[in-house]
Coordinates of C-alpha atoms in Angstrom, one line a residue:
X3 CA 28.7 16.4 -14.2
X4 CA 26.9 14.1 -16.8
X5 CA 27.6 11.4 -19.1
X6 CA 25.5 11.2 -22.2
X7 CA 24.0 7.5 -23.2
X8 CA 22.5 6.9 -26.9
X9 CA 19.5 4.4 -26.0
X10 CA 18.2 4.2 -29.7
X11 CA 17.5 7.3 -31.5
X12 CA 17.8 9.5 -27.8
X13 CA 20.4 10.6 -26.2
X14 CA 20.1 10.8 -22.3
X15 CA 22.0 12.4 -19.3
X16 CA 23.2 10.5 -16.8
X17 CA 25.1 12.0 -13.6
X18 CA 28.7 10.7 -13.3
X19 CA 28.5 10.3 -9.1
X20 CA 25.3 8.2 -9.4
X21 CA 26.7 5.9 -11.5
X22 CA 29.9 5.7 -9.7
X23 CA 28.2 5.3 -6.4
X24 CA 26.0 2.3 -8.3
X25 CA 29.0 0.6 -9.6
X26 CA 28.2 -3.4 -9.4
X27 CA 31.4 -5.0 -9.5
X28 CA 32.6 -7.3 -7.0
X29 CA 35.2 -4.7 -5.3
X30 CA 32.0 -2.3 -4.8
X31 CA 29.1 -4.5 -4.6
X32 CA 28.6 -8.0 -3.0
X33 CA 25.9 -9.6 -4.7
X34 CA 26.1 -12.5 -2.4
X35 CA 24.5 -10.3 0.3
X36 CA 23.0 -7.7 -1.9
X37 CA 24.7 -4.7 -0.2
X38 CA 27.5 -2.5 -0.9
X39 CA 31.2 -2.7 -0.4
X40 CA 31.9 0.9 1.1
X41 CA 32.9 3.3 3.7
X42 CA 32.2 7.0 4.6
X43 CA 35.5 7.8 3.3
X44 CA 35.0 6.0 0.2
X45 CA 31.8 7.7 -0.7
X46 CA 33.3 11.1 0.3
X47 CA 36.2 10.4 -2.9
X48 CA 33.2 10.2 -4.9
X49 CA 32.7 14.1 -5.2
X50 CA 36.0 14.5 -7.4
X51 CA 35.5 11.6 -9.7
X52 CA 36.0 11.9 -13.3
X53 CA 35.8 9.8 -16.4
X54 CA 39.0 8.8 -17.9
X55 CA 37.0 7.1 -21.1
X56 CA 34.0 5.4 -21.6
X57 CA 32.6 3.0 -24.4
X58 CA 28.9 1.9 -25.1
X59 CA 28.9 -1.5 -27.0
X60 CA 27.2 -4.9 -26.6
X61 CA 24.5 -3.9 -24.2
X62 CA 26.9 -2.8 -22.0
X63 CA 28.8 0.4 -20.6
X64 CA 32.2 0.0 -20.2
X65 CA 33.9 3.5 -17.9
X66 CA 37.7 3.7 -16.6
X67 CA 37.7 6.3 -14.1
X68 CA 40.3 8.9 -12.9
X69 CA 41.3 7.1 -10.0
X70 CA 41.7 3.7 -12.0
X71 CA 39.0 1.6 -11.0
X72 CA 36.8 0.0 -14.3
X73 CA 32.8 -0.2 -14.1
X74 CA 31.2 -2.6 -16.5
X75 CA 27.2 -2.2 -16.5
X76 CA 23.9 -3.2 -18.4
X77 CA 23.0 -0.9 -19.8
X78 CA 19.4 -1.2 -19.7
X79 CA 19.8 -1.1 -15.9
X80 CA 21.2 1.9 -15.8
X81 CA 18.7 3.3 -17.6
X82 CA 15.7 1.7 -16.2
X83 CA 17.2 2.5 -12.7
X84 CA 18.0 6.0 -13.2
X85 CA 15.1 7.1 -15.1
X86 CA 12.6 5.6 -12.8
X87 CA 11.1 2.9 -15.4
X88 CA 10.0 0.2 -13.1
X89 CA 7.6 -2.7 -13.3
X90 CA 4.2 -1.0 -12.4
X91 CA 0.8 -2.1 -11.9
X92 CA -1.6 1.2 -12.6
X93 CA -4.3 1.4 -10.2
X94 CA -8.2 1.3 -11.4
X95 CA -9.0 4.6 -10.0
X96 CA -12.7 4.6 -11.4
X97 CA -14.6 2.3 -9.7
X98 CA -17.8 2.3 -7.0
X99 CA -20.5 -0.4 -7.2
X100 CA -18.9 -2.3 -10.4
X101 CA -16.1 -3.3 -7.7
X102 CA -17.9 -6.5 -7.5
X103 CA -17.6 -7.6 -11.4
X104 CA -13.9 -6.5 -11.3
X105 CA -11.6 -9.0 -9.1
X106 CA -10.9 -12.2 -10.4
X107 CA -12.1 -15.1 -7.8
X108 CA -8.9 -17.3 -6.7
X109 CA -9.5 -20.8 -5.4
X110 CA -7.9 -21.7 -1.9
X111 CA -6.9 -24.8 -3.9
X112 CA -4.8 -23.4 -6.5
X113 CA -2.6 -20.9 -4.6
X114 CA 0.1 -23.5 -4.6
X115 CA 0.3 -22.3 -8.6
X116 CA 2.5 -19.9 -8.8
X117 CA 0.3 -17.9 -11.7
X118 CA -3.0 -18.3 -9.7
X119 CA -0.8 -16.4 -6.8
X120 CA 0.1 -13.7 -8.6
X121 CA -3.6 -13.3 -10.3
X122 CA -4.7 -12.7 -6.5
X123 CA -1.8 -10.2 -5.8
X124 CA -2.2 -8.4 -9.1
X125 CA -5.8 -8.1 -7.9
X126 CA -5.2 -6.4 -4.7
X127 CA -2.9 -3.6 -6.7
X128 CA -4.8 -3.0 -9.3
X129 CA -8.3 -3.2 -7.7
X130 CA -7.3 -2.9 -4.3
X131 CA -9.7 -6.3 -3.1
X132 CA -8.5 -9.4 -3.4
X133 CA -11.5 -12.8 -3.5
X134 CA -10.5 -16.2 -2.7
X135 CA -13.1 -18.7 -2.3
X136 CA -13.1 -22.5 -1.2
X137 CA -11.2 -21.6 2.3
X138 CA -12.5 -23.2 5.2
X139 CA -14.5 -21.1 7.4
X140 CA -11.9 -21.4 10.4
X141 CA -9.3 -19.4 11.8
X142 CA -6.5 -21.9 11.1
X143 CA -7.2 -22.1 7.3
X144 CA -7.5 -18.5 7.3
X145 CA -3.8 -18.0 8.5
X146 CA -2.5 -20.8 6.4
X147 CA -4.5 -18.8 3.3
X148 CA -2.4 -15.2 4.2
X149 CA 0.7 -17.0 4.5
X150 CA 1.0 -17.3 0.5
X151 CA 1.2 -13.7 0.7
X152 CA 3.1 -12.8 4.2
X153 CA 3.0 -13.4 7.4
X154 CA 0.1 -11.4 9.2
X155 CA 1.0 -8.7 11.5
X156 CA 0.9 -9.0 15.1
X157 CA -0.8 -5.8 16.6
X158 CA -2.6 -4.8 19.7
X159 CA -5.2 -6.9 18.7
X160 CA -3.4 -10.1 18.2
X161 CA -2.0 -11.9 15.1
X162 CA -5.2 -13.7 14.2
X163 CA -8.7 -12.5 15.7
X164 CA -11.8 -13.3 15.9
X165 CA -14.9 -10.8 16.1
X166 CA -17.9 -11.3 17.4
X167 CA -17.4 -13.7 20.2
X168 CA -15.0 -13.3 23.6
X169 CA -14.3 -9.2 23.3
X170 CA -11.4 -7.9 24.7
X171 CA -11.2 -4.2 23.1
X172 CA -13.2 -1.1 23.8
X173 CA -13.4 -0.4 19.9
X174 CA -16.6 0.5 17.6
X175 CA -16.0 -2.6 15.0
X176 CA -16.8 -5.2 18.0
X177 CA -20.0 -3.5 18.6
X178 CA -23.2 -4.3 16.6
X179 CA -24.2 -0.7 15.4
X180 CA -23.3 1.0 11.7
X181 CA -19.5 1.5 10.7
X182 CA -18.7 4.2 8.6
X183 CA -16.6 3.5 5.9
X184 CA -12.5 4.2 7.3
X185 CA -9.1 3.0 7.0
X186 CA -7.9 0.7 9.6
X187 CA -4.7 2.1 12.4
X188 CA -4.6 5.4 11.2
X189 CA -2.6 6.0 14.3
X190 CA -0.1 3.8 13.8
X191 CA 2.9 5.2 12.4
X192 CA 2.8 2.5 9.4
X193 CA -1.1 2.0 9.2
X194 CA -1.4 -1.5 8.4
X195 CA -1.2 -2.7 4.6
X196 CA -3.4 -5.5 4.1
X197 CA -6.8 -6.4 5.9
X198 CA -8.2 -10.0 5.7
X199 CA -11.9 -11.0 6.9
X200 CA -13.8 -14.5 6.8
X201 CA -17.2 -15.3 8.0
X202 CA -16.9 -18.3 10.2
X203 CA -20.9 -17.9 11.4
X204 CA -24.0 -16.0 10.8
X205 CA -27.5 -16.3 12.6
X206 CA -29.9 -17.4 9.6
X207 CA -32.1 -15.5 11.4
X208 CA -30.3 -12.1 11.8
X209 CA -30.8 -9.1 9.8
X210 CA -28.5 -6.4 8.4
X211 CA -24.4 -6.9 8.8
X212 CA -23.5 -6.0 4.6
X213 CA -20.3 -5.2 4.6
X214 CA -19.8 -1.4 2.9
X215 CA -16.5 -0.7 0.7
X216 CA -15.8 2.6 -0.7
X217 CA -12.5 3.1 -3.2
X218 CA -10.6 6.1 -1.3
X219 CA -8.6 7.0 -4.3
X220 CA -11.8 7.5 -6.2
X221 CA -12.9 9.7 -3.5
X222 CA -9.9 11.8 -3.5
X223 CA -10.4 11.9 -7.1
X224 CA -13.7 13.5 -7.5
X225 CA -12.5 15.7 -4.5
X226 CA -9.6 17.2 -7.1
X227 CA -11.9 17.4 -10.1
X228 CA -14.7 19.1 -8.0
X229 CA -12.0 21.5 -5.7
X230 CA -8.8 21.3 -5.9
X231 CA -8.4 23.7 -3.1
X232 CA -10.1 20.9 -0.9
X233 CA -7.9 18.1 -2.0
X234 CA -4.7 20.4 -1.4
X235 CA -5.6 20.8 1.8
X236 CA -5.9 17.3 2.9
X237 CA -2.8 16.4 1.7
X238 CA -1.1 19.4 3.7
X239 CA -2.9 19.6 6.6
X240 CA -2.1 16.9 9.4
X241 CA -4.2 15.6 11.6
X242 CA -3.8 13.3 15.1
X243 CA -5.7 10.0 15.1
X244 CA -5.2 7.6 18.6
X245 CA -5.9 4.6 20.1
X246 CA -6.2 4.2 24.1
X247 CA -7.3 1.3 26.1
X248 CA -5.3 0.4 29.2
X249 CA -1.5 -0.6 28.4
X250 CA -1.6 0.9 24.5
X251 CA -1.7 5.0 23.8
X252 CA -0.9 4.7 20.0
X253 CA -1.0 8.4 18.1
X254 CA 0.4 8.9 14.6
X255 CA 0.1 12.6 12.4
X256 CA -0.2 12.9 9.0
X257 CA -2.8 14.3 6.0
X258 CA -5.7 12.4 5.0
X259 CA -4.7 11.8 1.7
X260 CA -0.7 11.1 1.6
X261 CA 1.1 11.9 -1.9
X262 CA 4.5 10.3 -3.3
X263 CA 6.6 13.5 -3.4
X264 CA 8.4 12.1 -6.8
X265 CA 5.4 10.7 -8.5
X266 CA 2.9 13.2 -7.3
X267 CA 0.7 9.8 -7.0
X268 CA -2.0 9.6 -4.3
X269 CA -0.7 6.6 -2.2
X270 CA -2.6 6.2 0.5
X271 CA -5.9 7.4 2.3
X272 CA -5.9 7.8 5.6
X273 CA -10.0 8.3 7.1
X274 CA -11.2 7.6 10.2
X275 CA -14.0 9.7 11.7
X276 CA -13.6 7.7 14.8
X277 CA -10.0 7.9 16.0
X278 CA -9.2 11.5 15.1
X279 CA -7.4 13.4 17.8
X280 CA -8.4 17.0 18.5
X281 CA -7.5 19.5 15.9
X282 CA -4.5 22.0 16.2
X283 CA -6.0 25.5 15.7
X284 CA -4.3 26.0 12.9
X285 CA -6.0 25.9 9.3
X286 CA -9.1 24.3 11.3
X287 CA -11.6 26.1 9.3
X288 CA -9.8 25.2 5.9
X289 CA -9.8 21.6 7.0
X290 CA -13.7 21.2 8.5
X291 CA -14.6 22.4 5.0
X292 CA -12.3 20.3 3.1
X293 CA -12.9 17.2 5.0
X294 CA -17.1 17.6 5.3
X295 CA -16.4 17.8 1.0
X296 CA -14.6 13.7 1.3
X297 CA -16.9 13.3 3.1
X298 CA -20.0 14.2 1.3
X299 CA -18.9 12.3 -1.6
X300 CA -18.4 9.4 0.8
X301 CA -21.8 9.6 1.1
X302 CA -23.2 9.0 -2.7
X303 CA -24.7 5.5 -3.4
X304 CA -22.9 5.1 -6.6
X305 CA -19.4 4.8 -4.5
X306 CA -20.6 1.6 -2.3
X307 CA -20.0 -1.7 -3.1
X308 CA -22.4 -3.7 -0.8
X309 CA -21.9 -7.5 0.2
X310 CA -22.3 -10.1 2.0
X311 CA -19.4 -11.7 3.9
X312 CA -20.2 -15.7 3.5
X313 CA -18.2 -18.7 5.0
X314 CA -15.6 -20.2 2.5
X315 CA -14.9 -16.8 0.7
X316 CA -12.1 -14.7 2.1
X317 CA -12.2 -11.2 1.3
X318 CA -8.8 -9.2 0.8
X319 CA -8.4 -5.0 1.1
X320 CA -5.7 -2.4 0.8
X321 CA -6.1 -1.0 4.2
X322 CA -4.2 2.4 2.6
X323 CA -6.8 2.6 -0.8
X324 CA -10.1 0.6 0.7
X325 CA -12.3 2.2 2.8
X326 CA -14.5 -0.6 4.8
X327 CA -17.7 0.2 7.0
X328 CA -21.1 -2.4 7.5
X329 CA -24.3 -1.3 8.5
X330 CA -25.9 -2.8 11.4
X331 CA -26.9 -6.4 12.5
X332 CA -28.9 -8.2 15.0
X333 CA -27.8 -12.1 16.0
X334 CA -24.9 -13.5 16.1
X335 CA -22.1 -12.4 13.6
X336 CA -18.5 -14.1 14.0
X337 CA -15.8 -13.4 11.7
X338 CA -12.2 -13.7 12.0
X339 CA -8.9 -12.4 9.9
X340 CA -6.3 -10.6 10.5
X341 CA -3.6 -7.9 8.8
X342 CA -0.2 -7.6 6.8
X343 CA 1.8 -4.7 6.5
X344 CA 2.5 -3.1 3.6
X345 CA 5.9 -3.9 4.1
X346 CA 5.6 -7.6 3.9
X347 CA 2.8 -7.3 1.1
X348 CA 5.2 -4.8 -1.2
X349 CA 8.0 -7.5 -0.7
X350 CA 6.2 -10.5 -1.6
X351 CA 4.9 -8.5 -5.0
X352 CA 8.7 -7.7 -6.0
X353 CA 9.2 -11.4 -5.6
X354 CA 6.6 -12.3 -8.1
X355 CA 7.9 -9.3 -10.5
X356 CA 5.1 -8.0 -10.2
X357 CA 6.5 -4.6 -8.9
X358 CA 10.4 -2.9 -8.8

C-alpha cells in the first residue's frame, strides 16, 4: 500500500503504514519530549489503515484516514526521511602520507566559536584526525579541550590517563617497544569512537617515539580493488579479540572490516594483531590469507603518516577509521588523553547539523 508524491517533475512511492506510524501531530507525537504518543495496540490498528483523501499543496501533505484521524506533514520531511537524504559528510578515502596537509589546525582559543567547533568536527569525519594547537600540555586542559566535543569515556583504563609514568596495566602501548598500527578496544562491544593524545614531556635527549597513522578505510579499499574475495571475507568472517588483567575479561566478535547493511558503506575497521582471540576452525584458512593481504598493504610506506607528538598540539582520531602505531623510543615519553564514544561524538555532530 503506497501513496504517490509529485516532488517536482518525479513522482515517488511512499508506504501508507510508514507514514501513518510517523504522523507528527500532537495526539501522536509529543514534541516536547521528542517521543511518540502510542501503545502496542495502537500500532497493531496500523495494519488496516487506509486513506480516505489526501491533498499536496503549500509544502505540505494534508491525509484524512479511514479511521478519522487528519495528518498534516512537510513535505520535504517526508521525503528526506523516507528516502534516506540526510545531511552527510563523505569521507576522504584516498589518503596515506598527504594526511598531514589535509586537517585544518583549530586553536584551543577559538573553540568557544561555534564555526571554529564545527571546522574541528568536520575534520574528524571527513579526515578522520582532528589538530588543535595552543592547548596546555596538562591533563586538566586536555579534558577541558574534549569537553567541546563530549564527555570522555570512562573505561578500564580510567577517564583521563596518563602514559608513560605510574603504570598500572599489563598492555603493549605502556611499553617502550614498536606498535603496530591497530584500532583501539576491539573487544569491547562498542570499540571506543574517538582517541585523544597530548605530549606533556619528552627527553630532548631521547630517540625514536613517531607516532605512525594509517587510514583503515584506504586499506580496505585497495584490499577490494586488488581481491575482492579478500575483502568479502573480512567482513563475514568474525573474529574474538580480549582483554584480561585481574578484575576485567572483556571479549567482543565481529569482522575486521564492519559494513552498513543499508548503505553497503565501510564503517568501521576493526585491527588489532595484539588482542585477537584464537580462531574458530572454521574458514581459518580463507581468513590467514585474507588478513596477511590488509596486512601487507599495511605495510607500504606510502600509507604512513609519520609525526611527532609535541606539547601544546592535541591530536584527534577516529578510533573506528584511524589506525595508530609508533615505533620505538628510548627516555622518557609522557603523554596523556583519553577517549569518547562514538555515541557521544555522533550526537554532538547532529547538534552542529553537521550530520542526520
Amino acid at each position: 500500500m503506497a501513496v504517490q508524491l509529485k516532488i517536482g517533475n518525479e513522482n515517488i512511492s511512499i508506504n501508507i503504514i510508514w507514514l501513518r506510524d510517523n504522523c507528527r501531530c500532537s495526539e501522536c507525537y509529543d514534541h516536547d519530549n521528542n517521543s511518540r504518543k502510542t501503545s502496542t495496540q495502537q500500532f497493531l490498528k496500523l495494519i488496516n489503515i487506509k486513506i480516505q483523501d489526501y491533498t499536496q499543496a503549500d509544502n505540505n501533505l494534508c491525509i484524512e484516514w479511514s479511521d478519522g484521524h487528519k495528518s498534516v506533514y512537510y513535505t520535504k520531511w517526508v521525503i528526506d526521511t523516507w528516502t534516506g537524504n540526510k545531511i552527510k559528510i563523505e569521507p576522504y578515502l584516498c589518503f596515506g602520507k598527504e594526511l598531514e596537509k589535509l586537517p585544518a589546525k583549530v586553536s584551543y582559543n577559538d573553540l568557544t566559536l561555534k564555526d571554529c567547533l564545527k571546522e574541528l568536527m568536520k575534520s574528524i569525519l571527513k579526515y578522520g584526525v582532528g589538530i588543535i594547537t595552543n592547548v596546555e600540555p596538562t591533563l586538566e586542559a586536555t579534558e577541558k579541550l574534549v569537553r567541546f566535543i563530549a564527555q570522555p569515556q570512562k573505561t578500564v583504563f580510567g577517564t583521563m590517563w596518563t602514559v608513560g609514568i605510574n603504570e598500572n596495566h599489563k598492555d603493549p602501548a605502556y611499553l617502550n617497544g614498536p606498535l603496530v598500527v591497530h584500532n583501539d578496544s576491539t573487544y569491547f562491544n562498542e570499540s571506543t569512537g574517538l582517541q585523544v593524545f597530548h605530549m606533556f614531556e619528552r627527553d630532548v635527549n631521547g630517540e625514536g617515539g613517531l607516532s605512525t597513522i594509517v587510514d583503515g578505510f584506504k586499506v580496505a579499499e585497495i584490499l577490494k580493488k586488488e581481491n575482492p574475495i579478500h575483502f568479502k571475507n573480512l567482513t563475514e568472517i568474525e573474529i574474538e579479540s580480549e582483554y584480561i588483567e585481574p578484575g576485567f575479561h572483556y571479549k567482543c566478535k565481529g569482522p575486521v572490516i564492519k559494513i552498513d547493511p543499508t548503505t553497503k558503506e565501510i564503517y568501521q575497521i576493526r585491527f588489532n594483531i595484539y588482542d585477537r582471540s584464537a580462531l574458530p576452525p572454521s574458514r581459518v584458512d580463507e581468513f590467514y590469507k585474507s588478513y596477511a593481504h590488509f596486512i601487507e598493504i599495511l605495510e607500504r610506506e606510502e600509507m604512513y603518516w609519520k609525526h611527532c607528538l609535541k606539547p601544546g598540539t592535541v591530536i584527534i582520531y577516529n578510533n573506528w577509521r584511524i589506525l595508530h602505531g609508533r615505533t620505538s623510543f628510548t627516555g622518557k615519553r609522557i603523554f596523556g588523553g583519553c577517549y569518547v564514544s562514538m555515541t557521544e561524538f555522533l550526537s554532538k555532530a547532529r547538534t552542529l547539523q553537521l550530520i542526520s
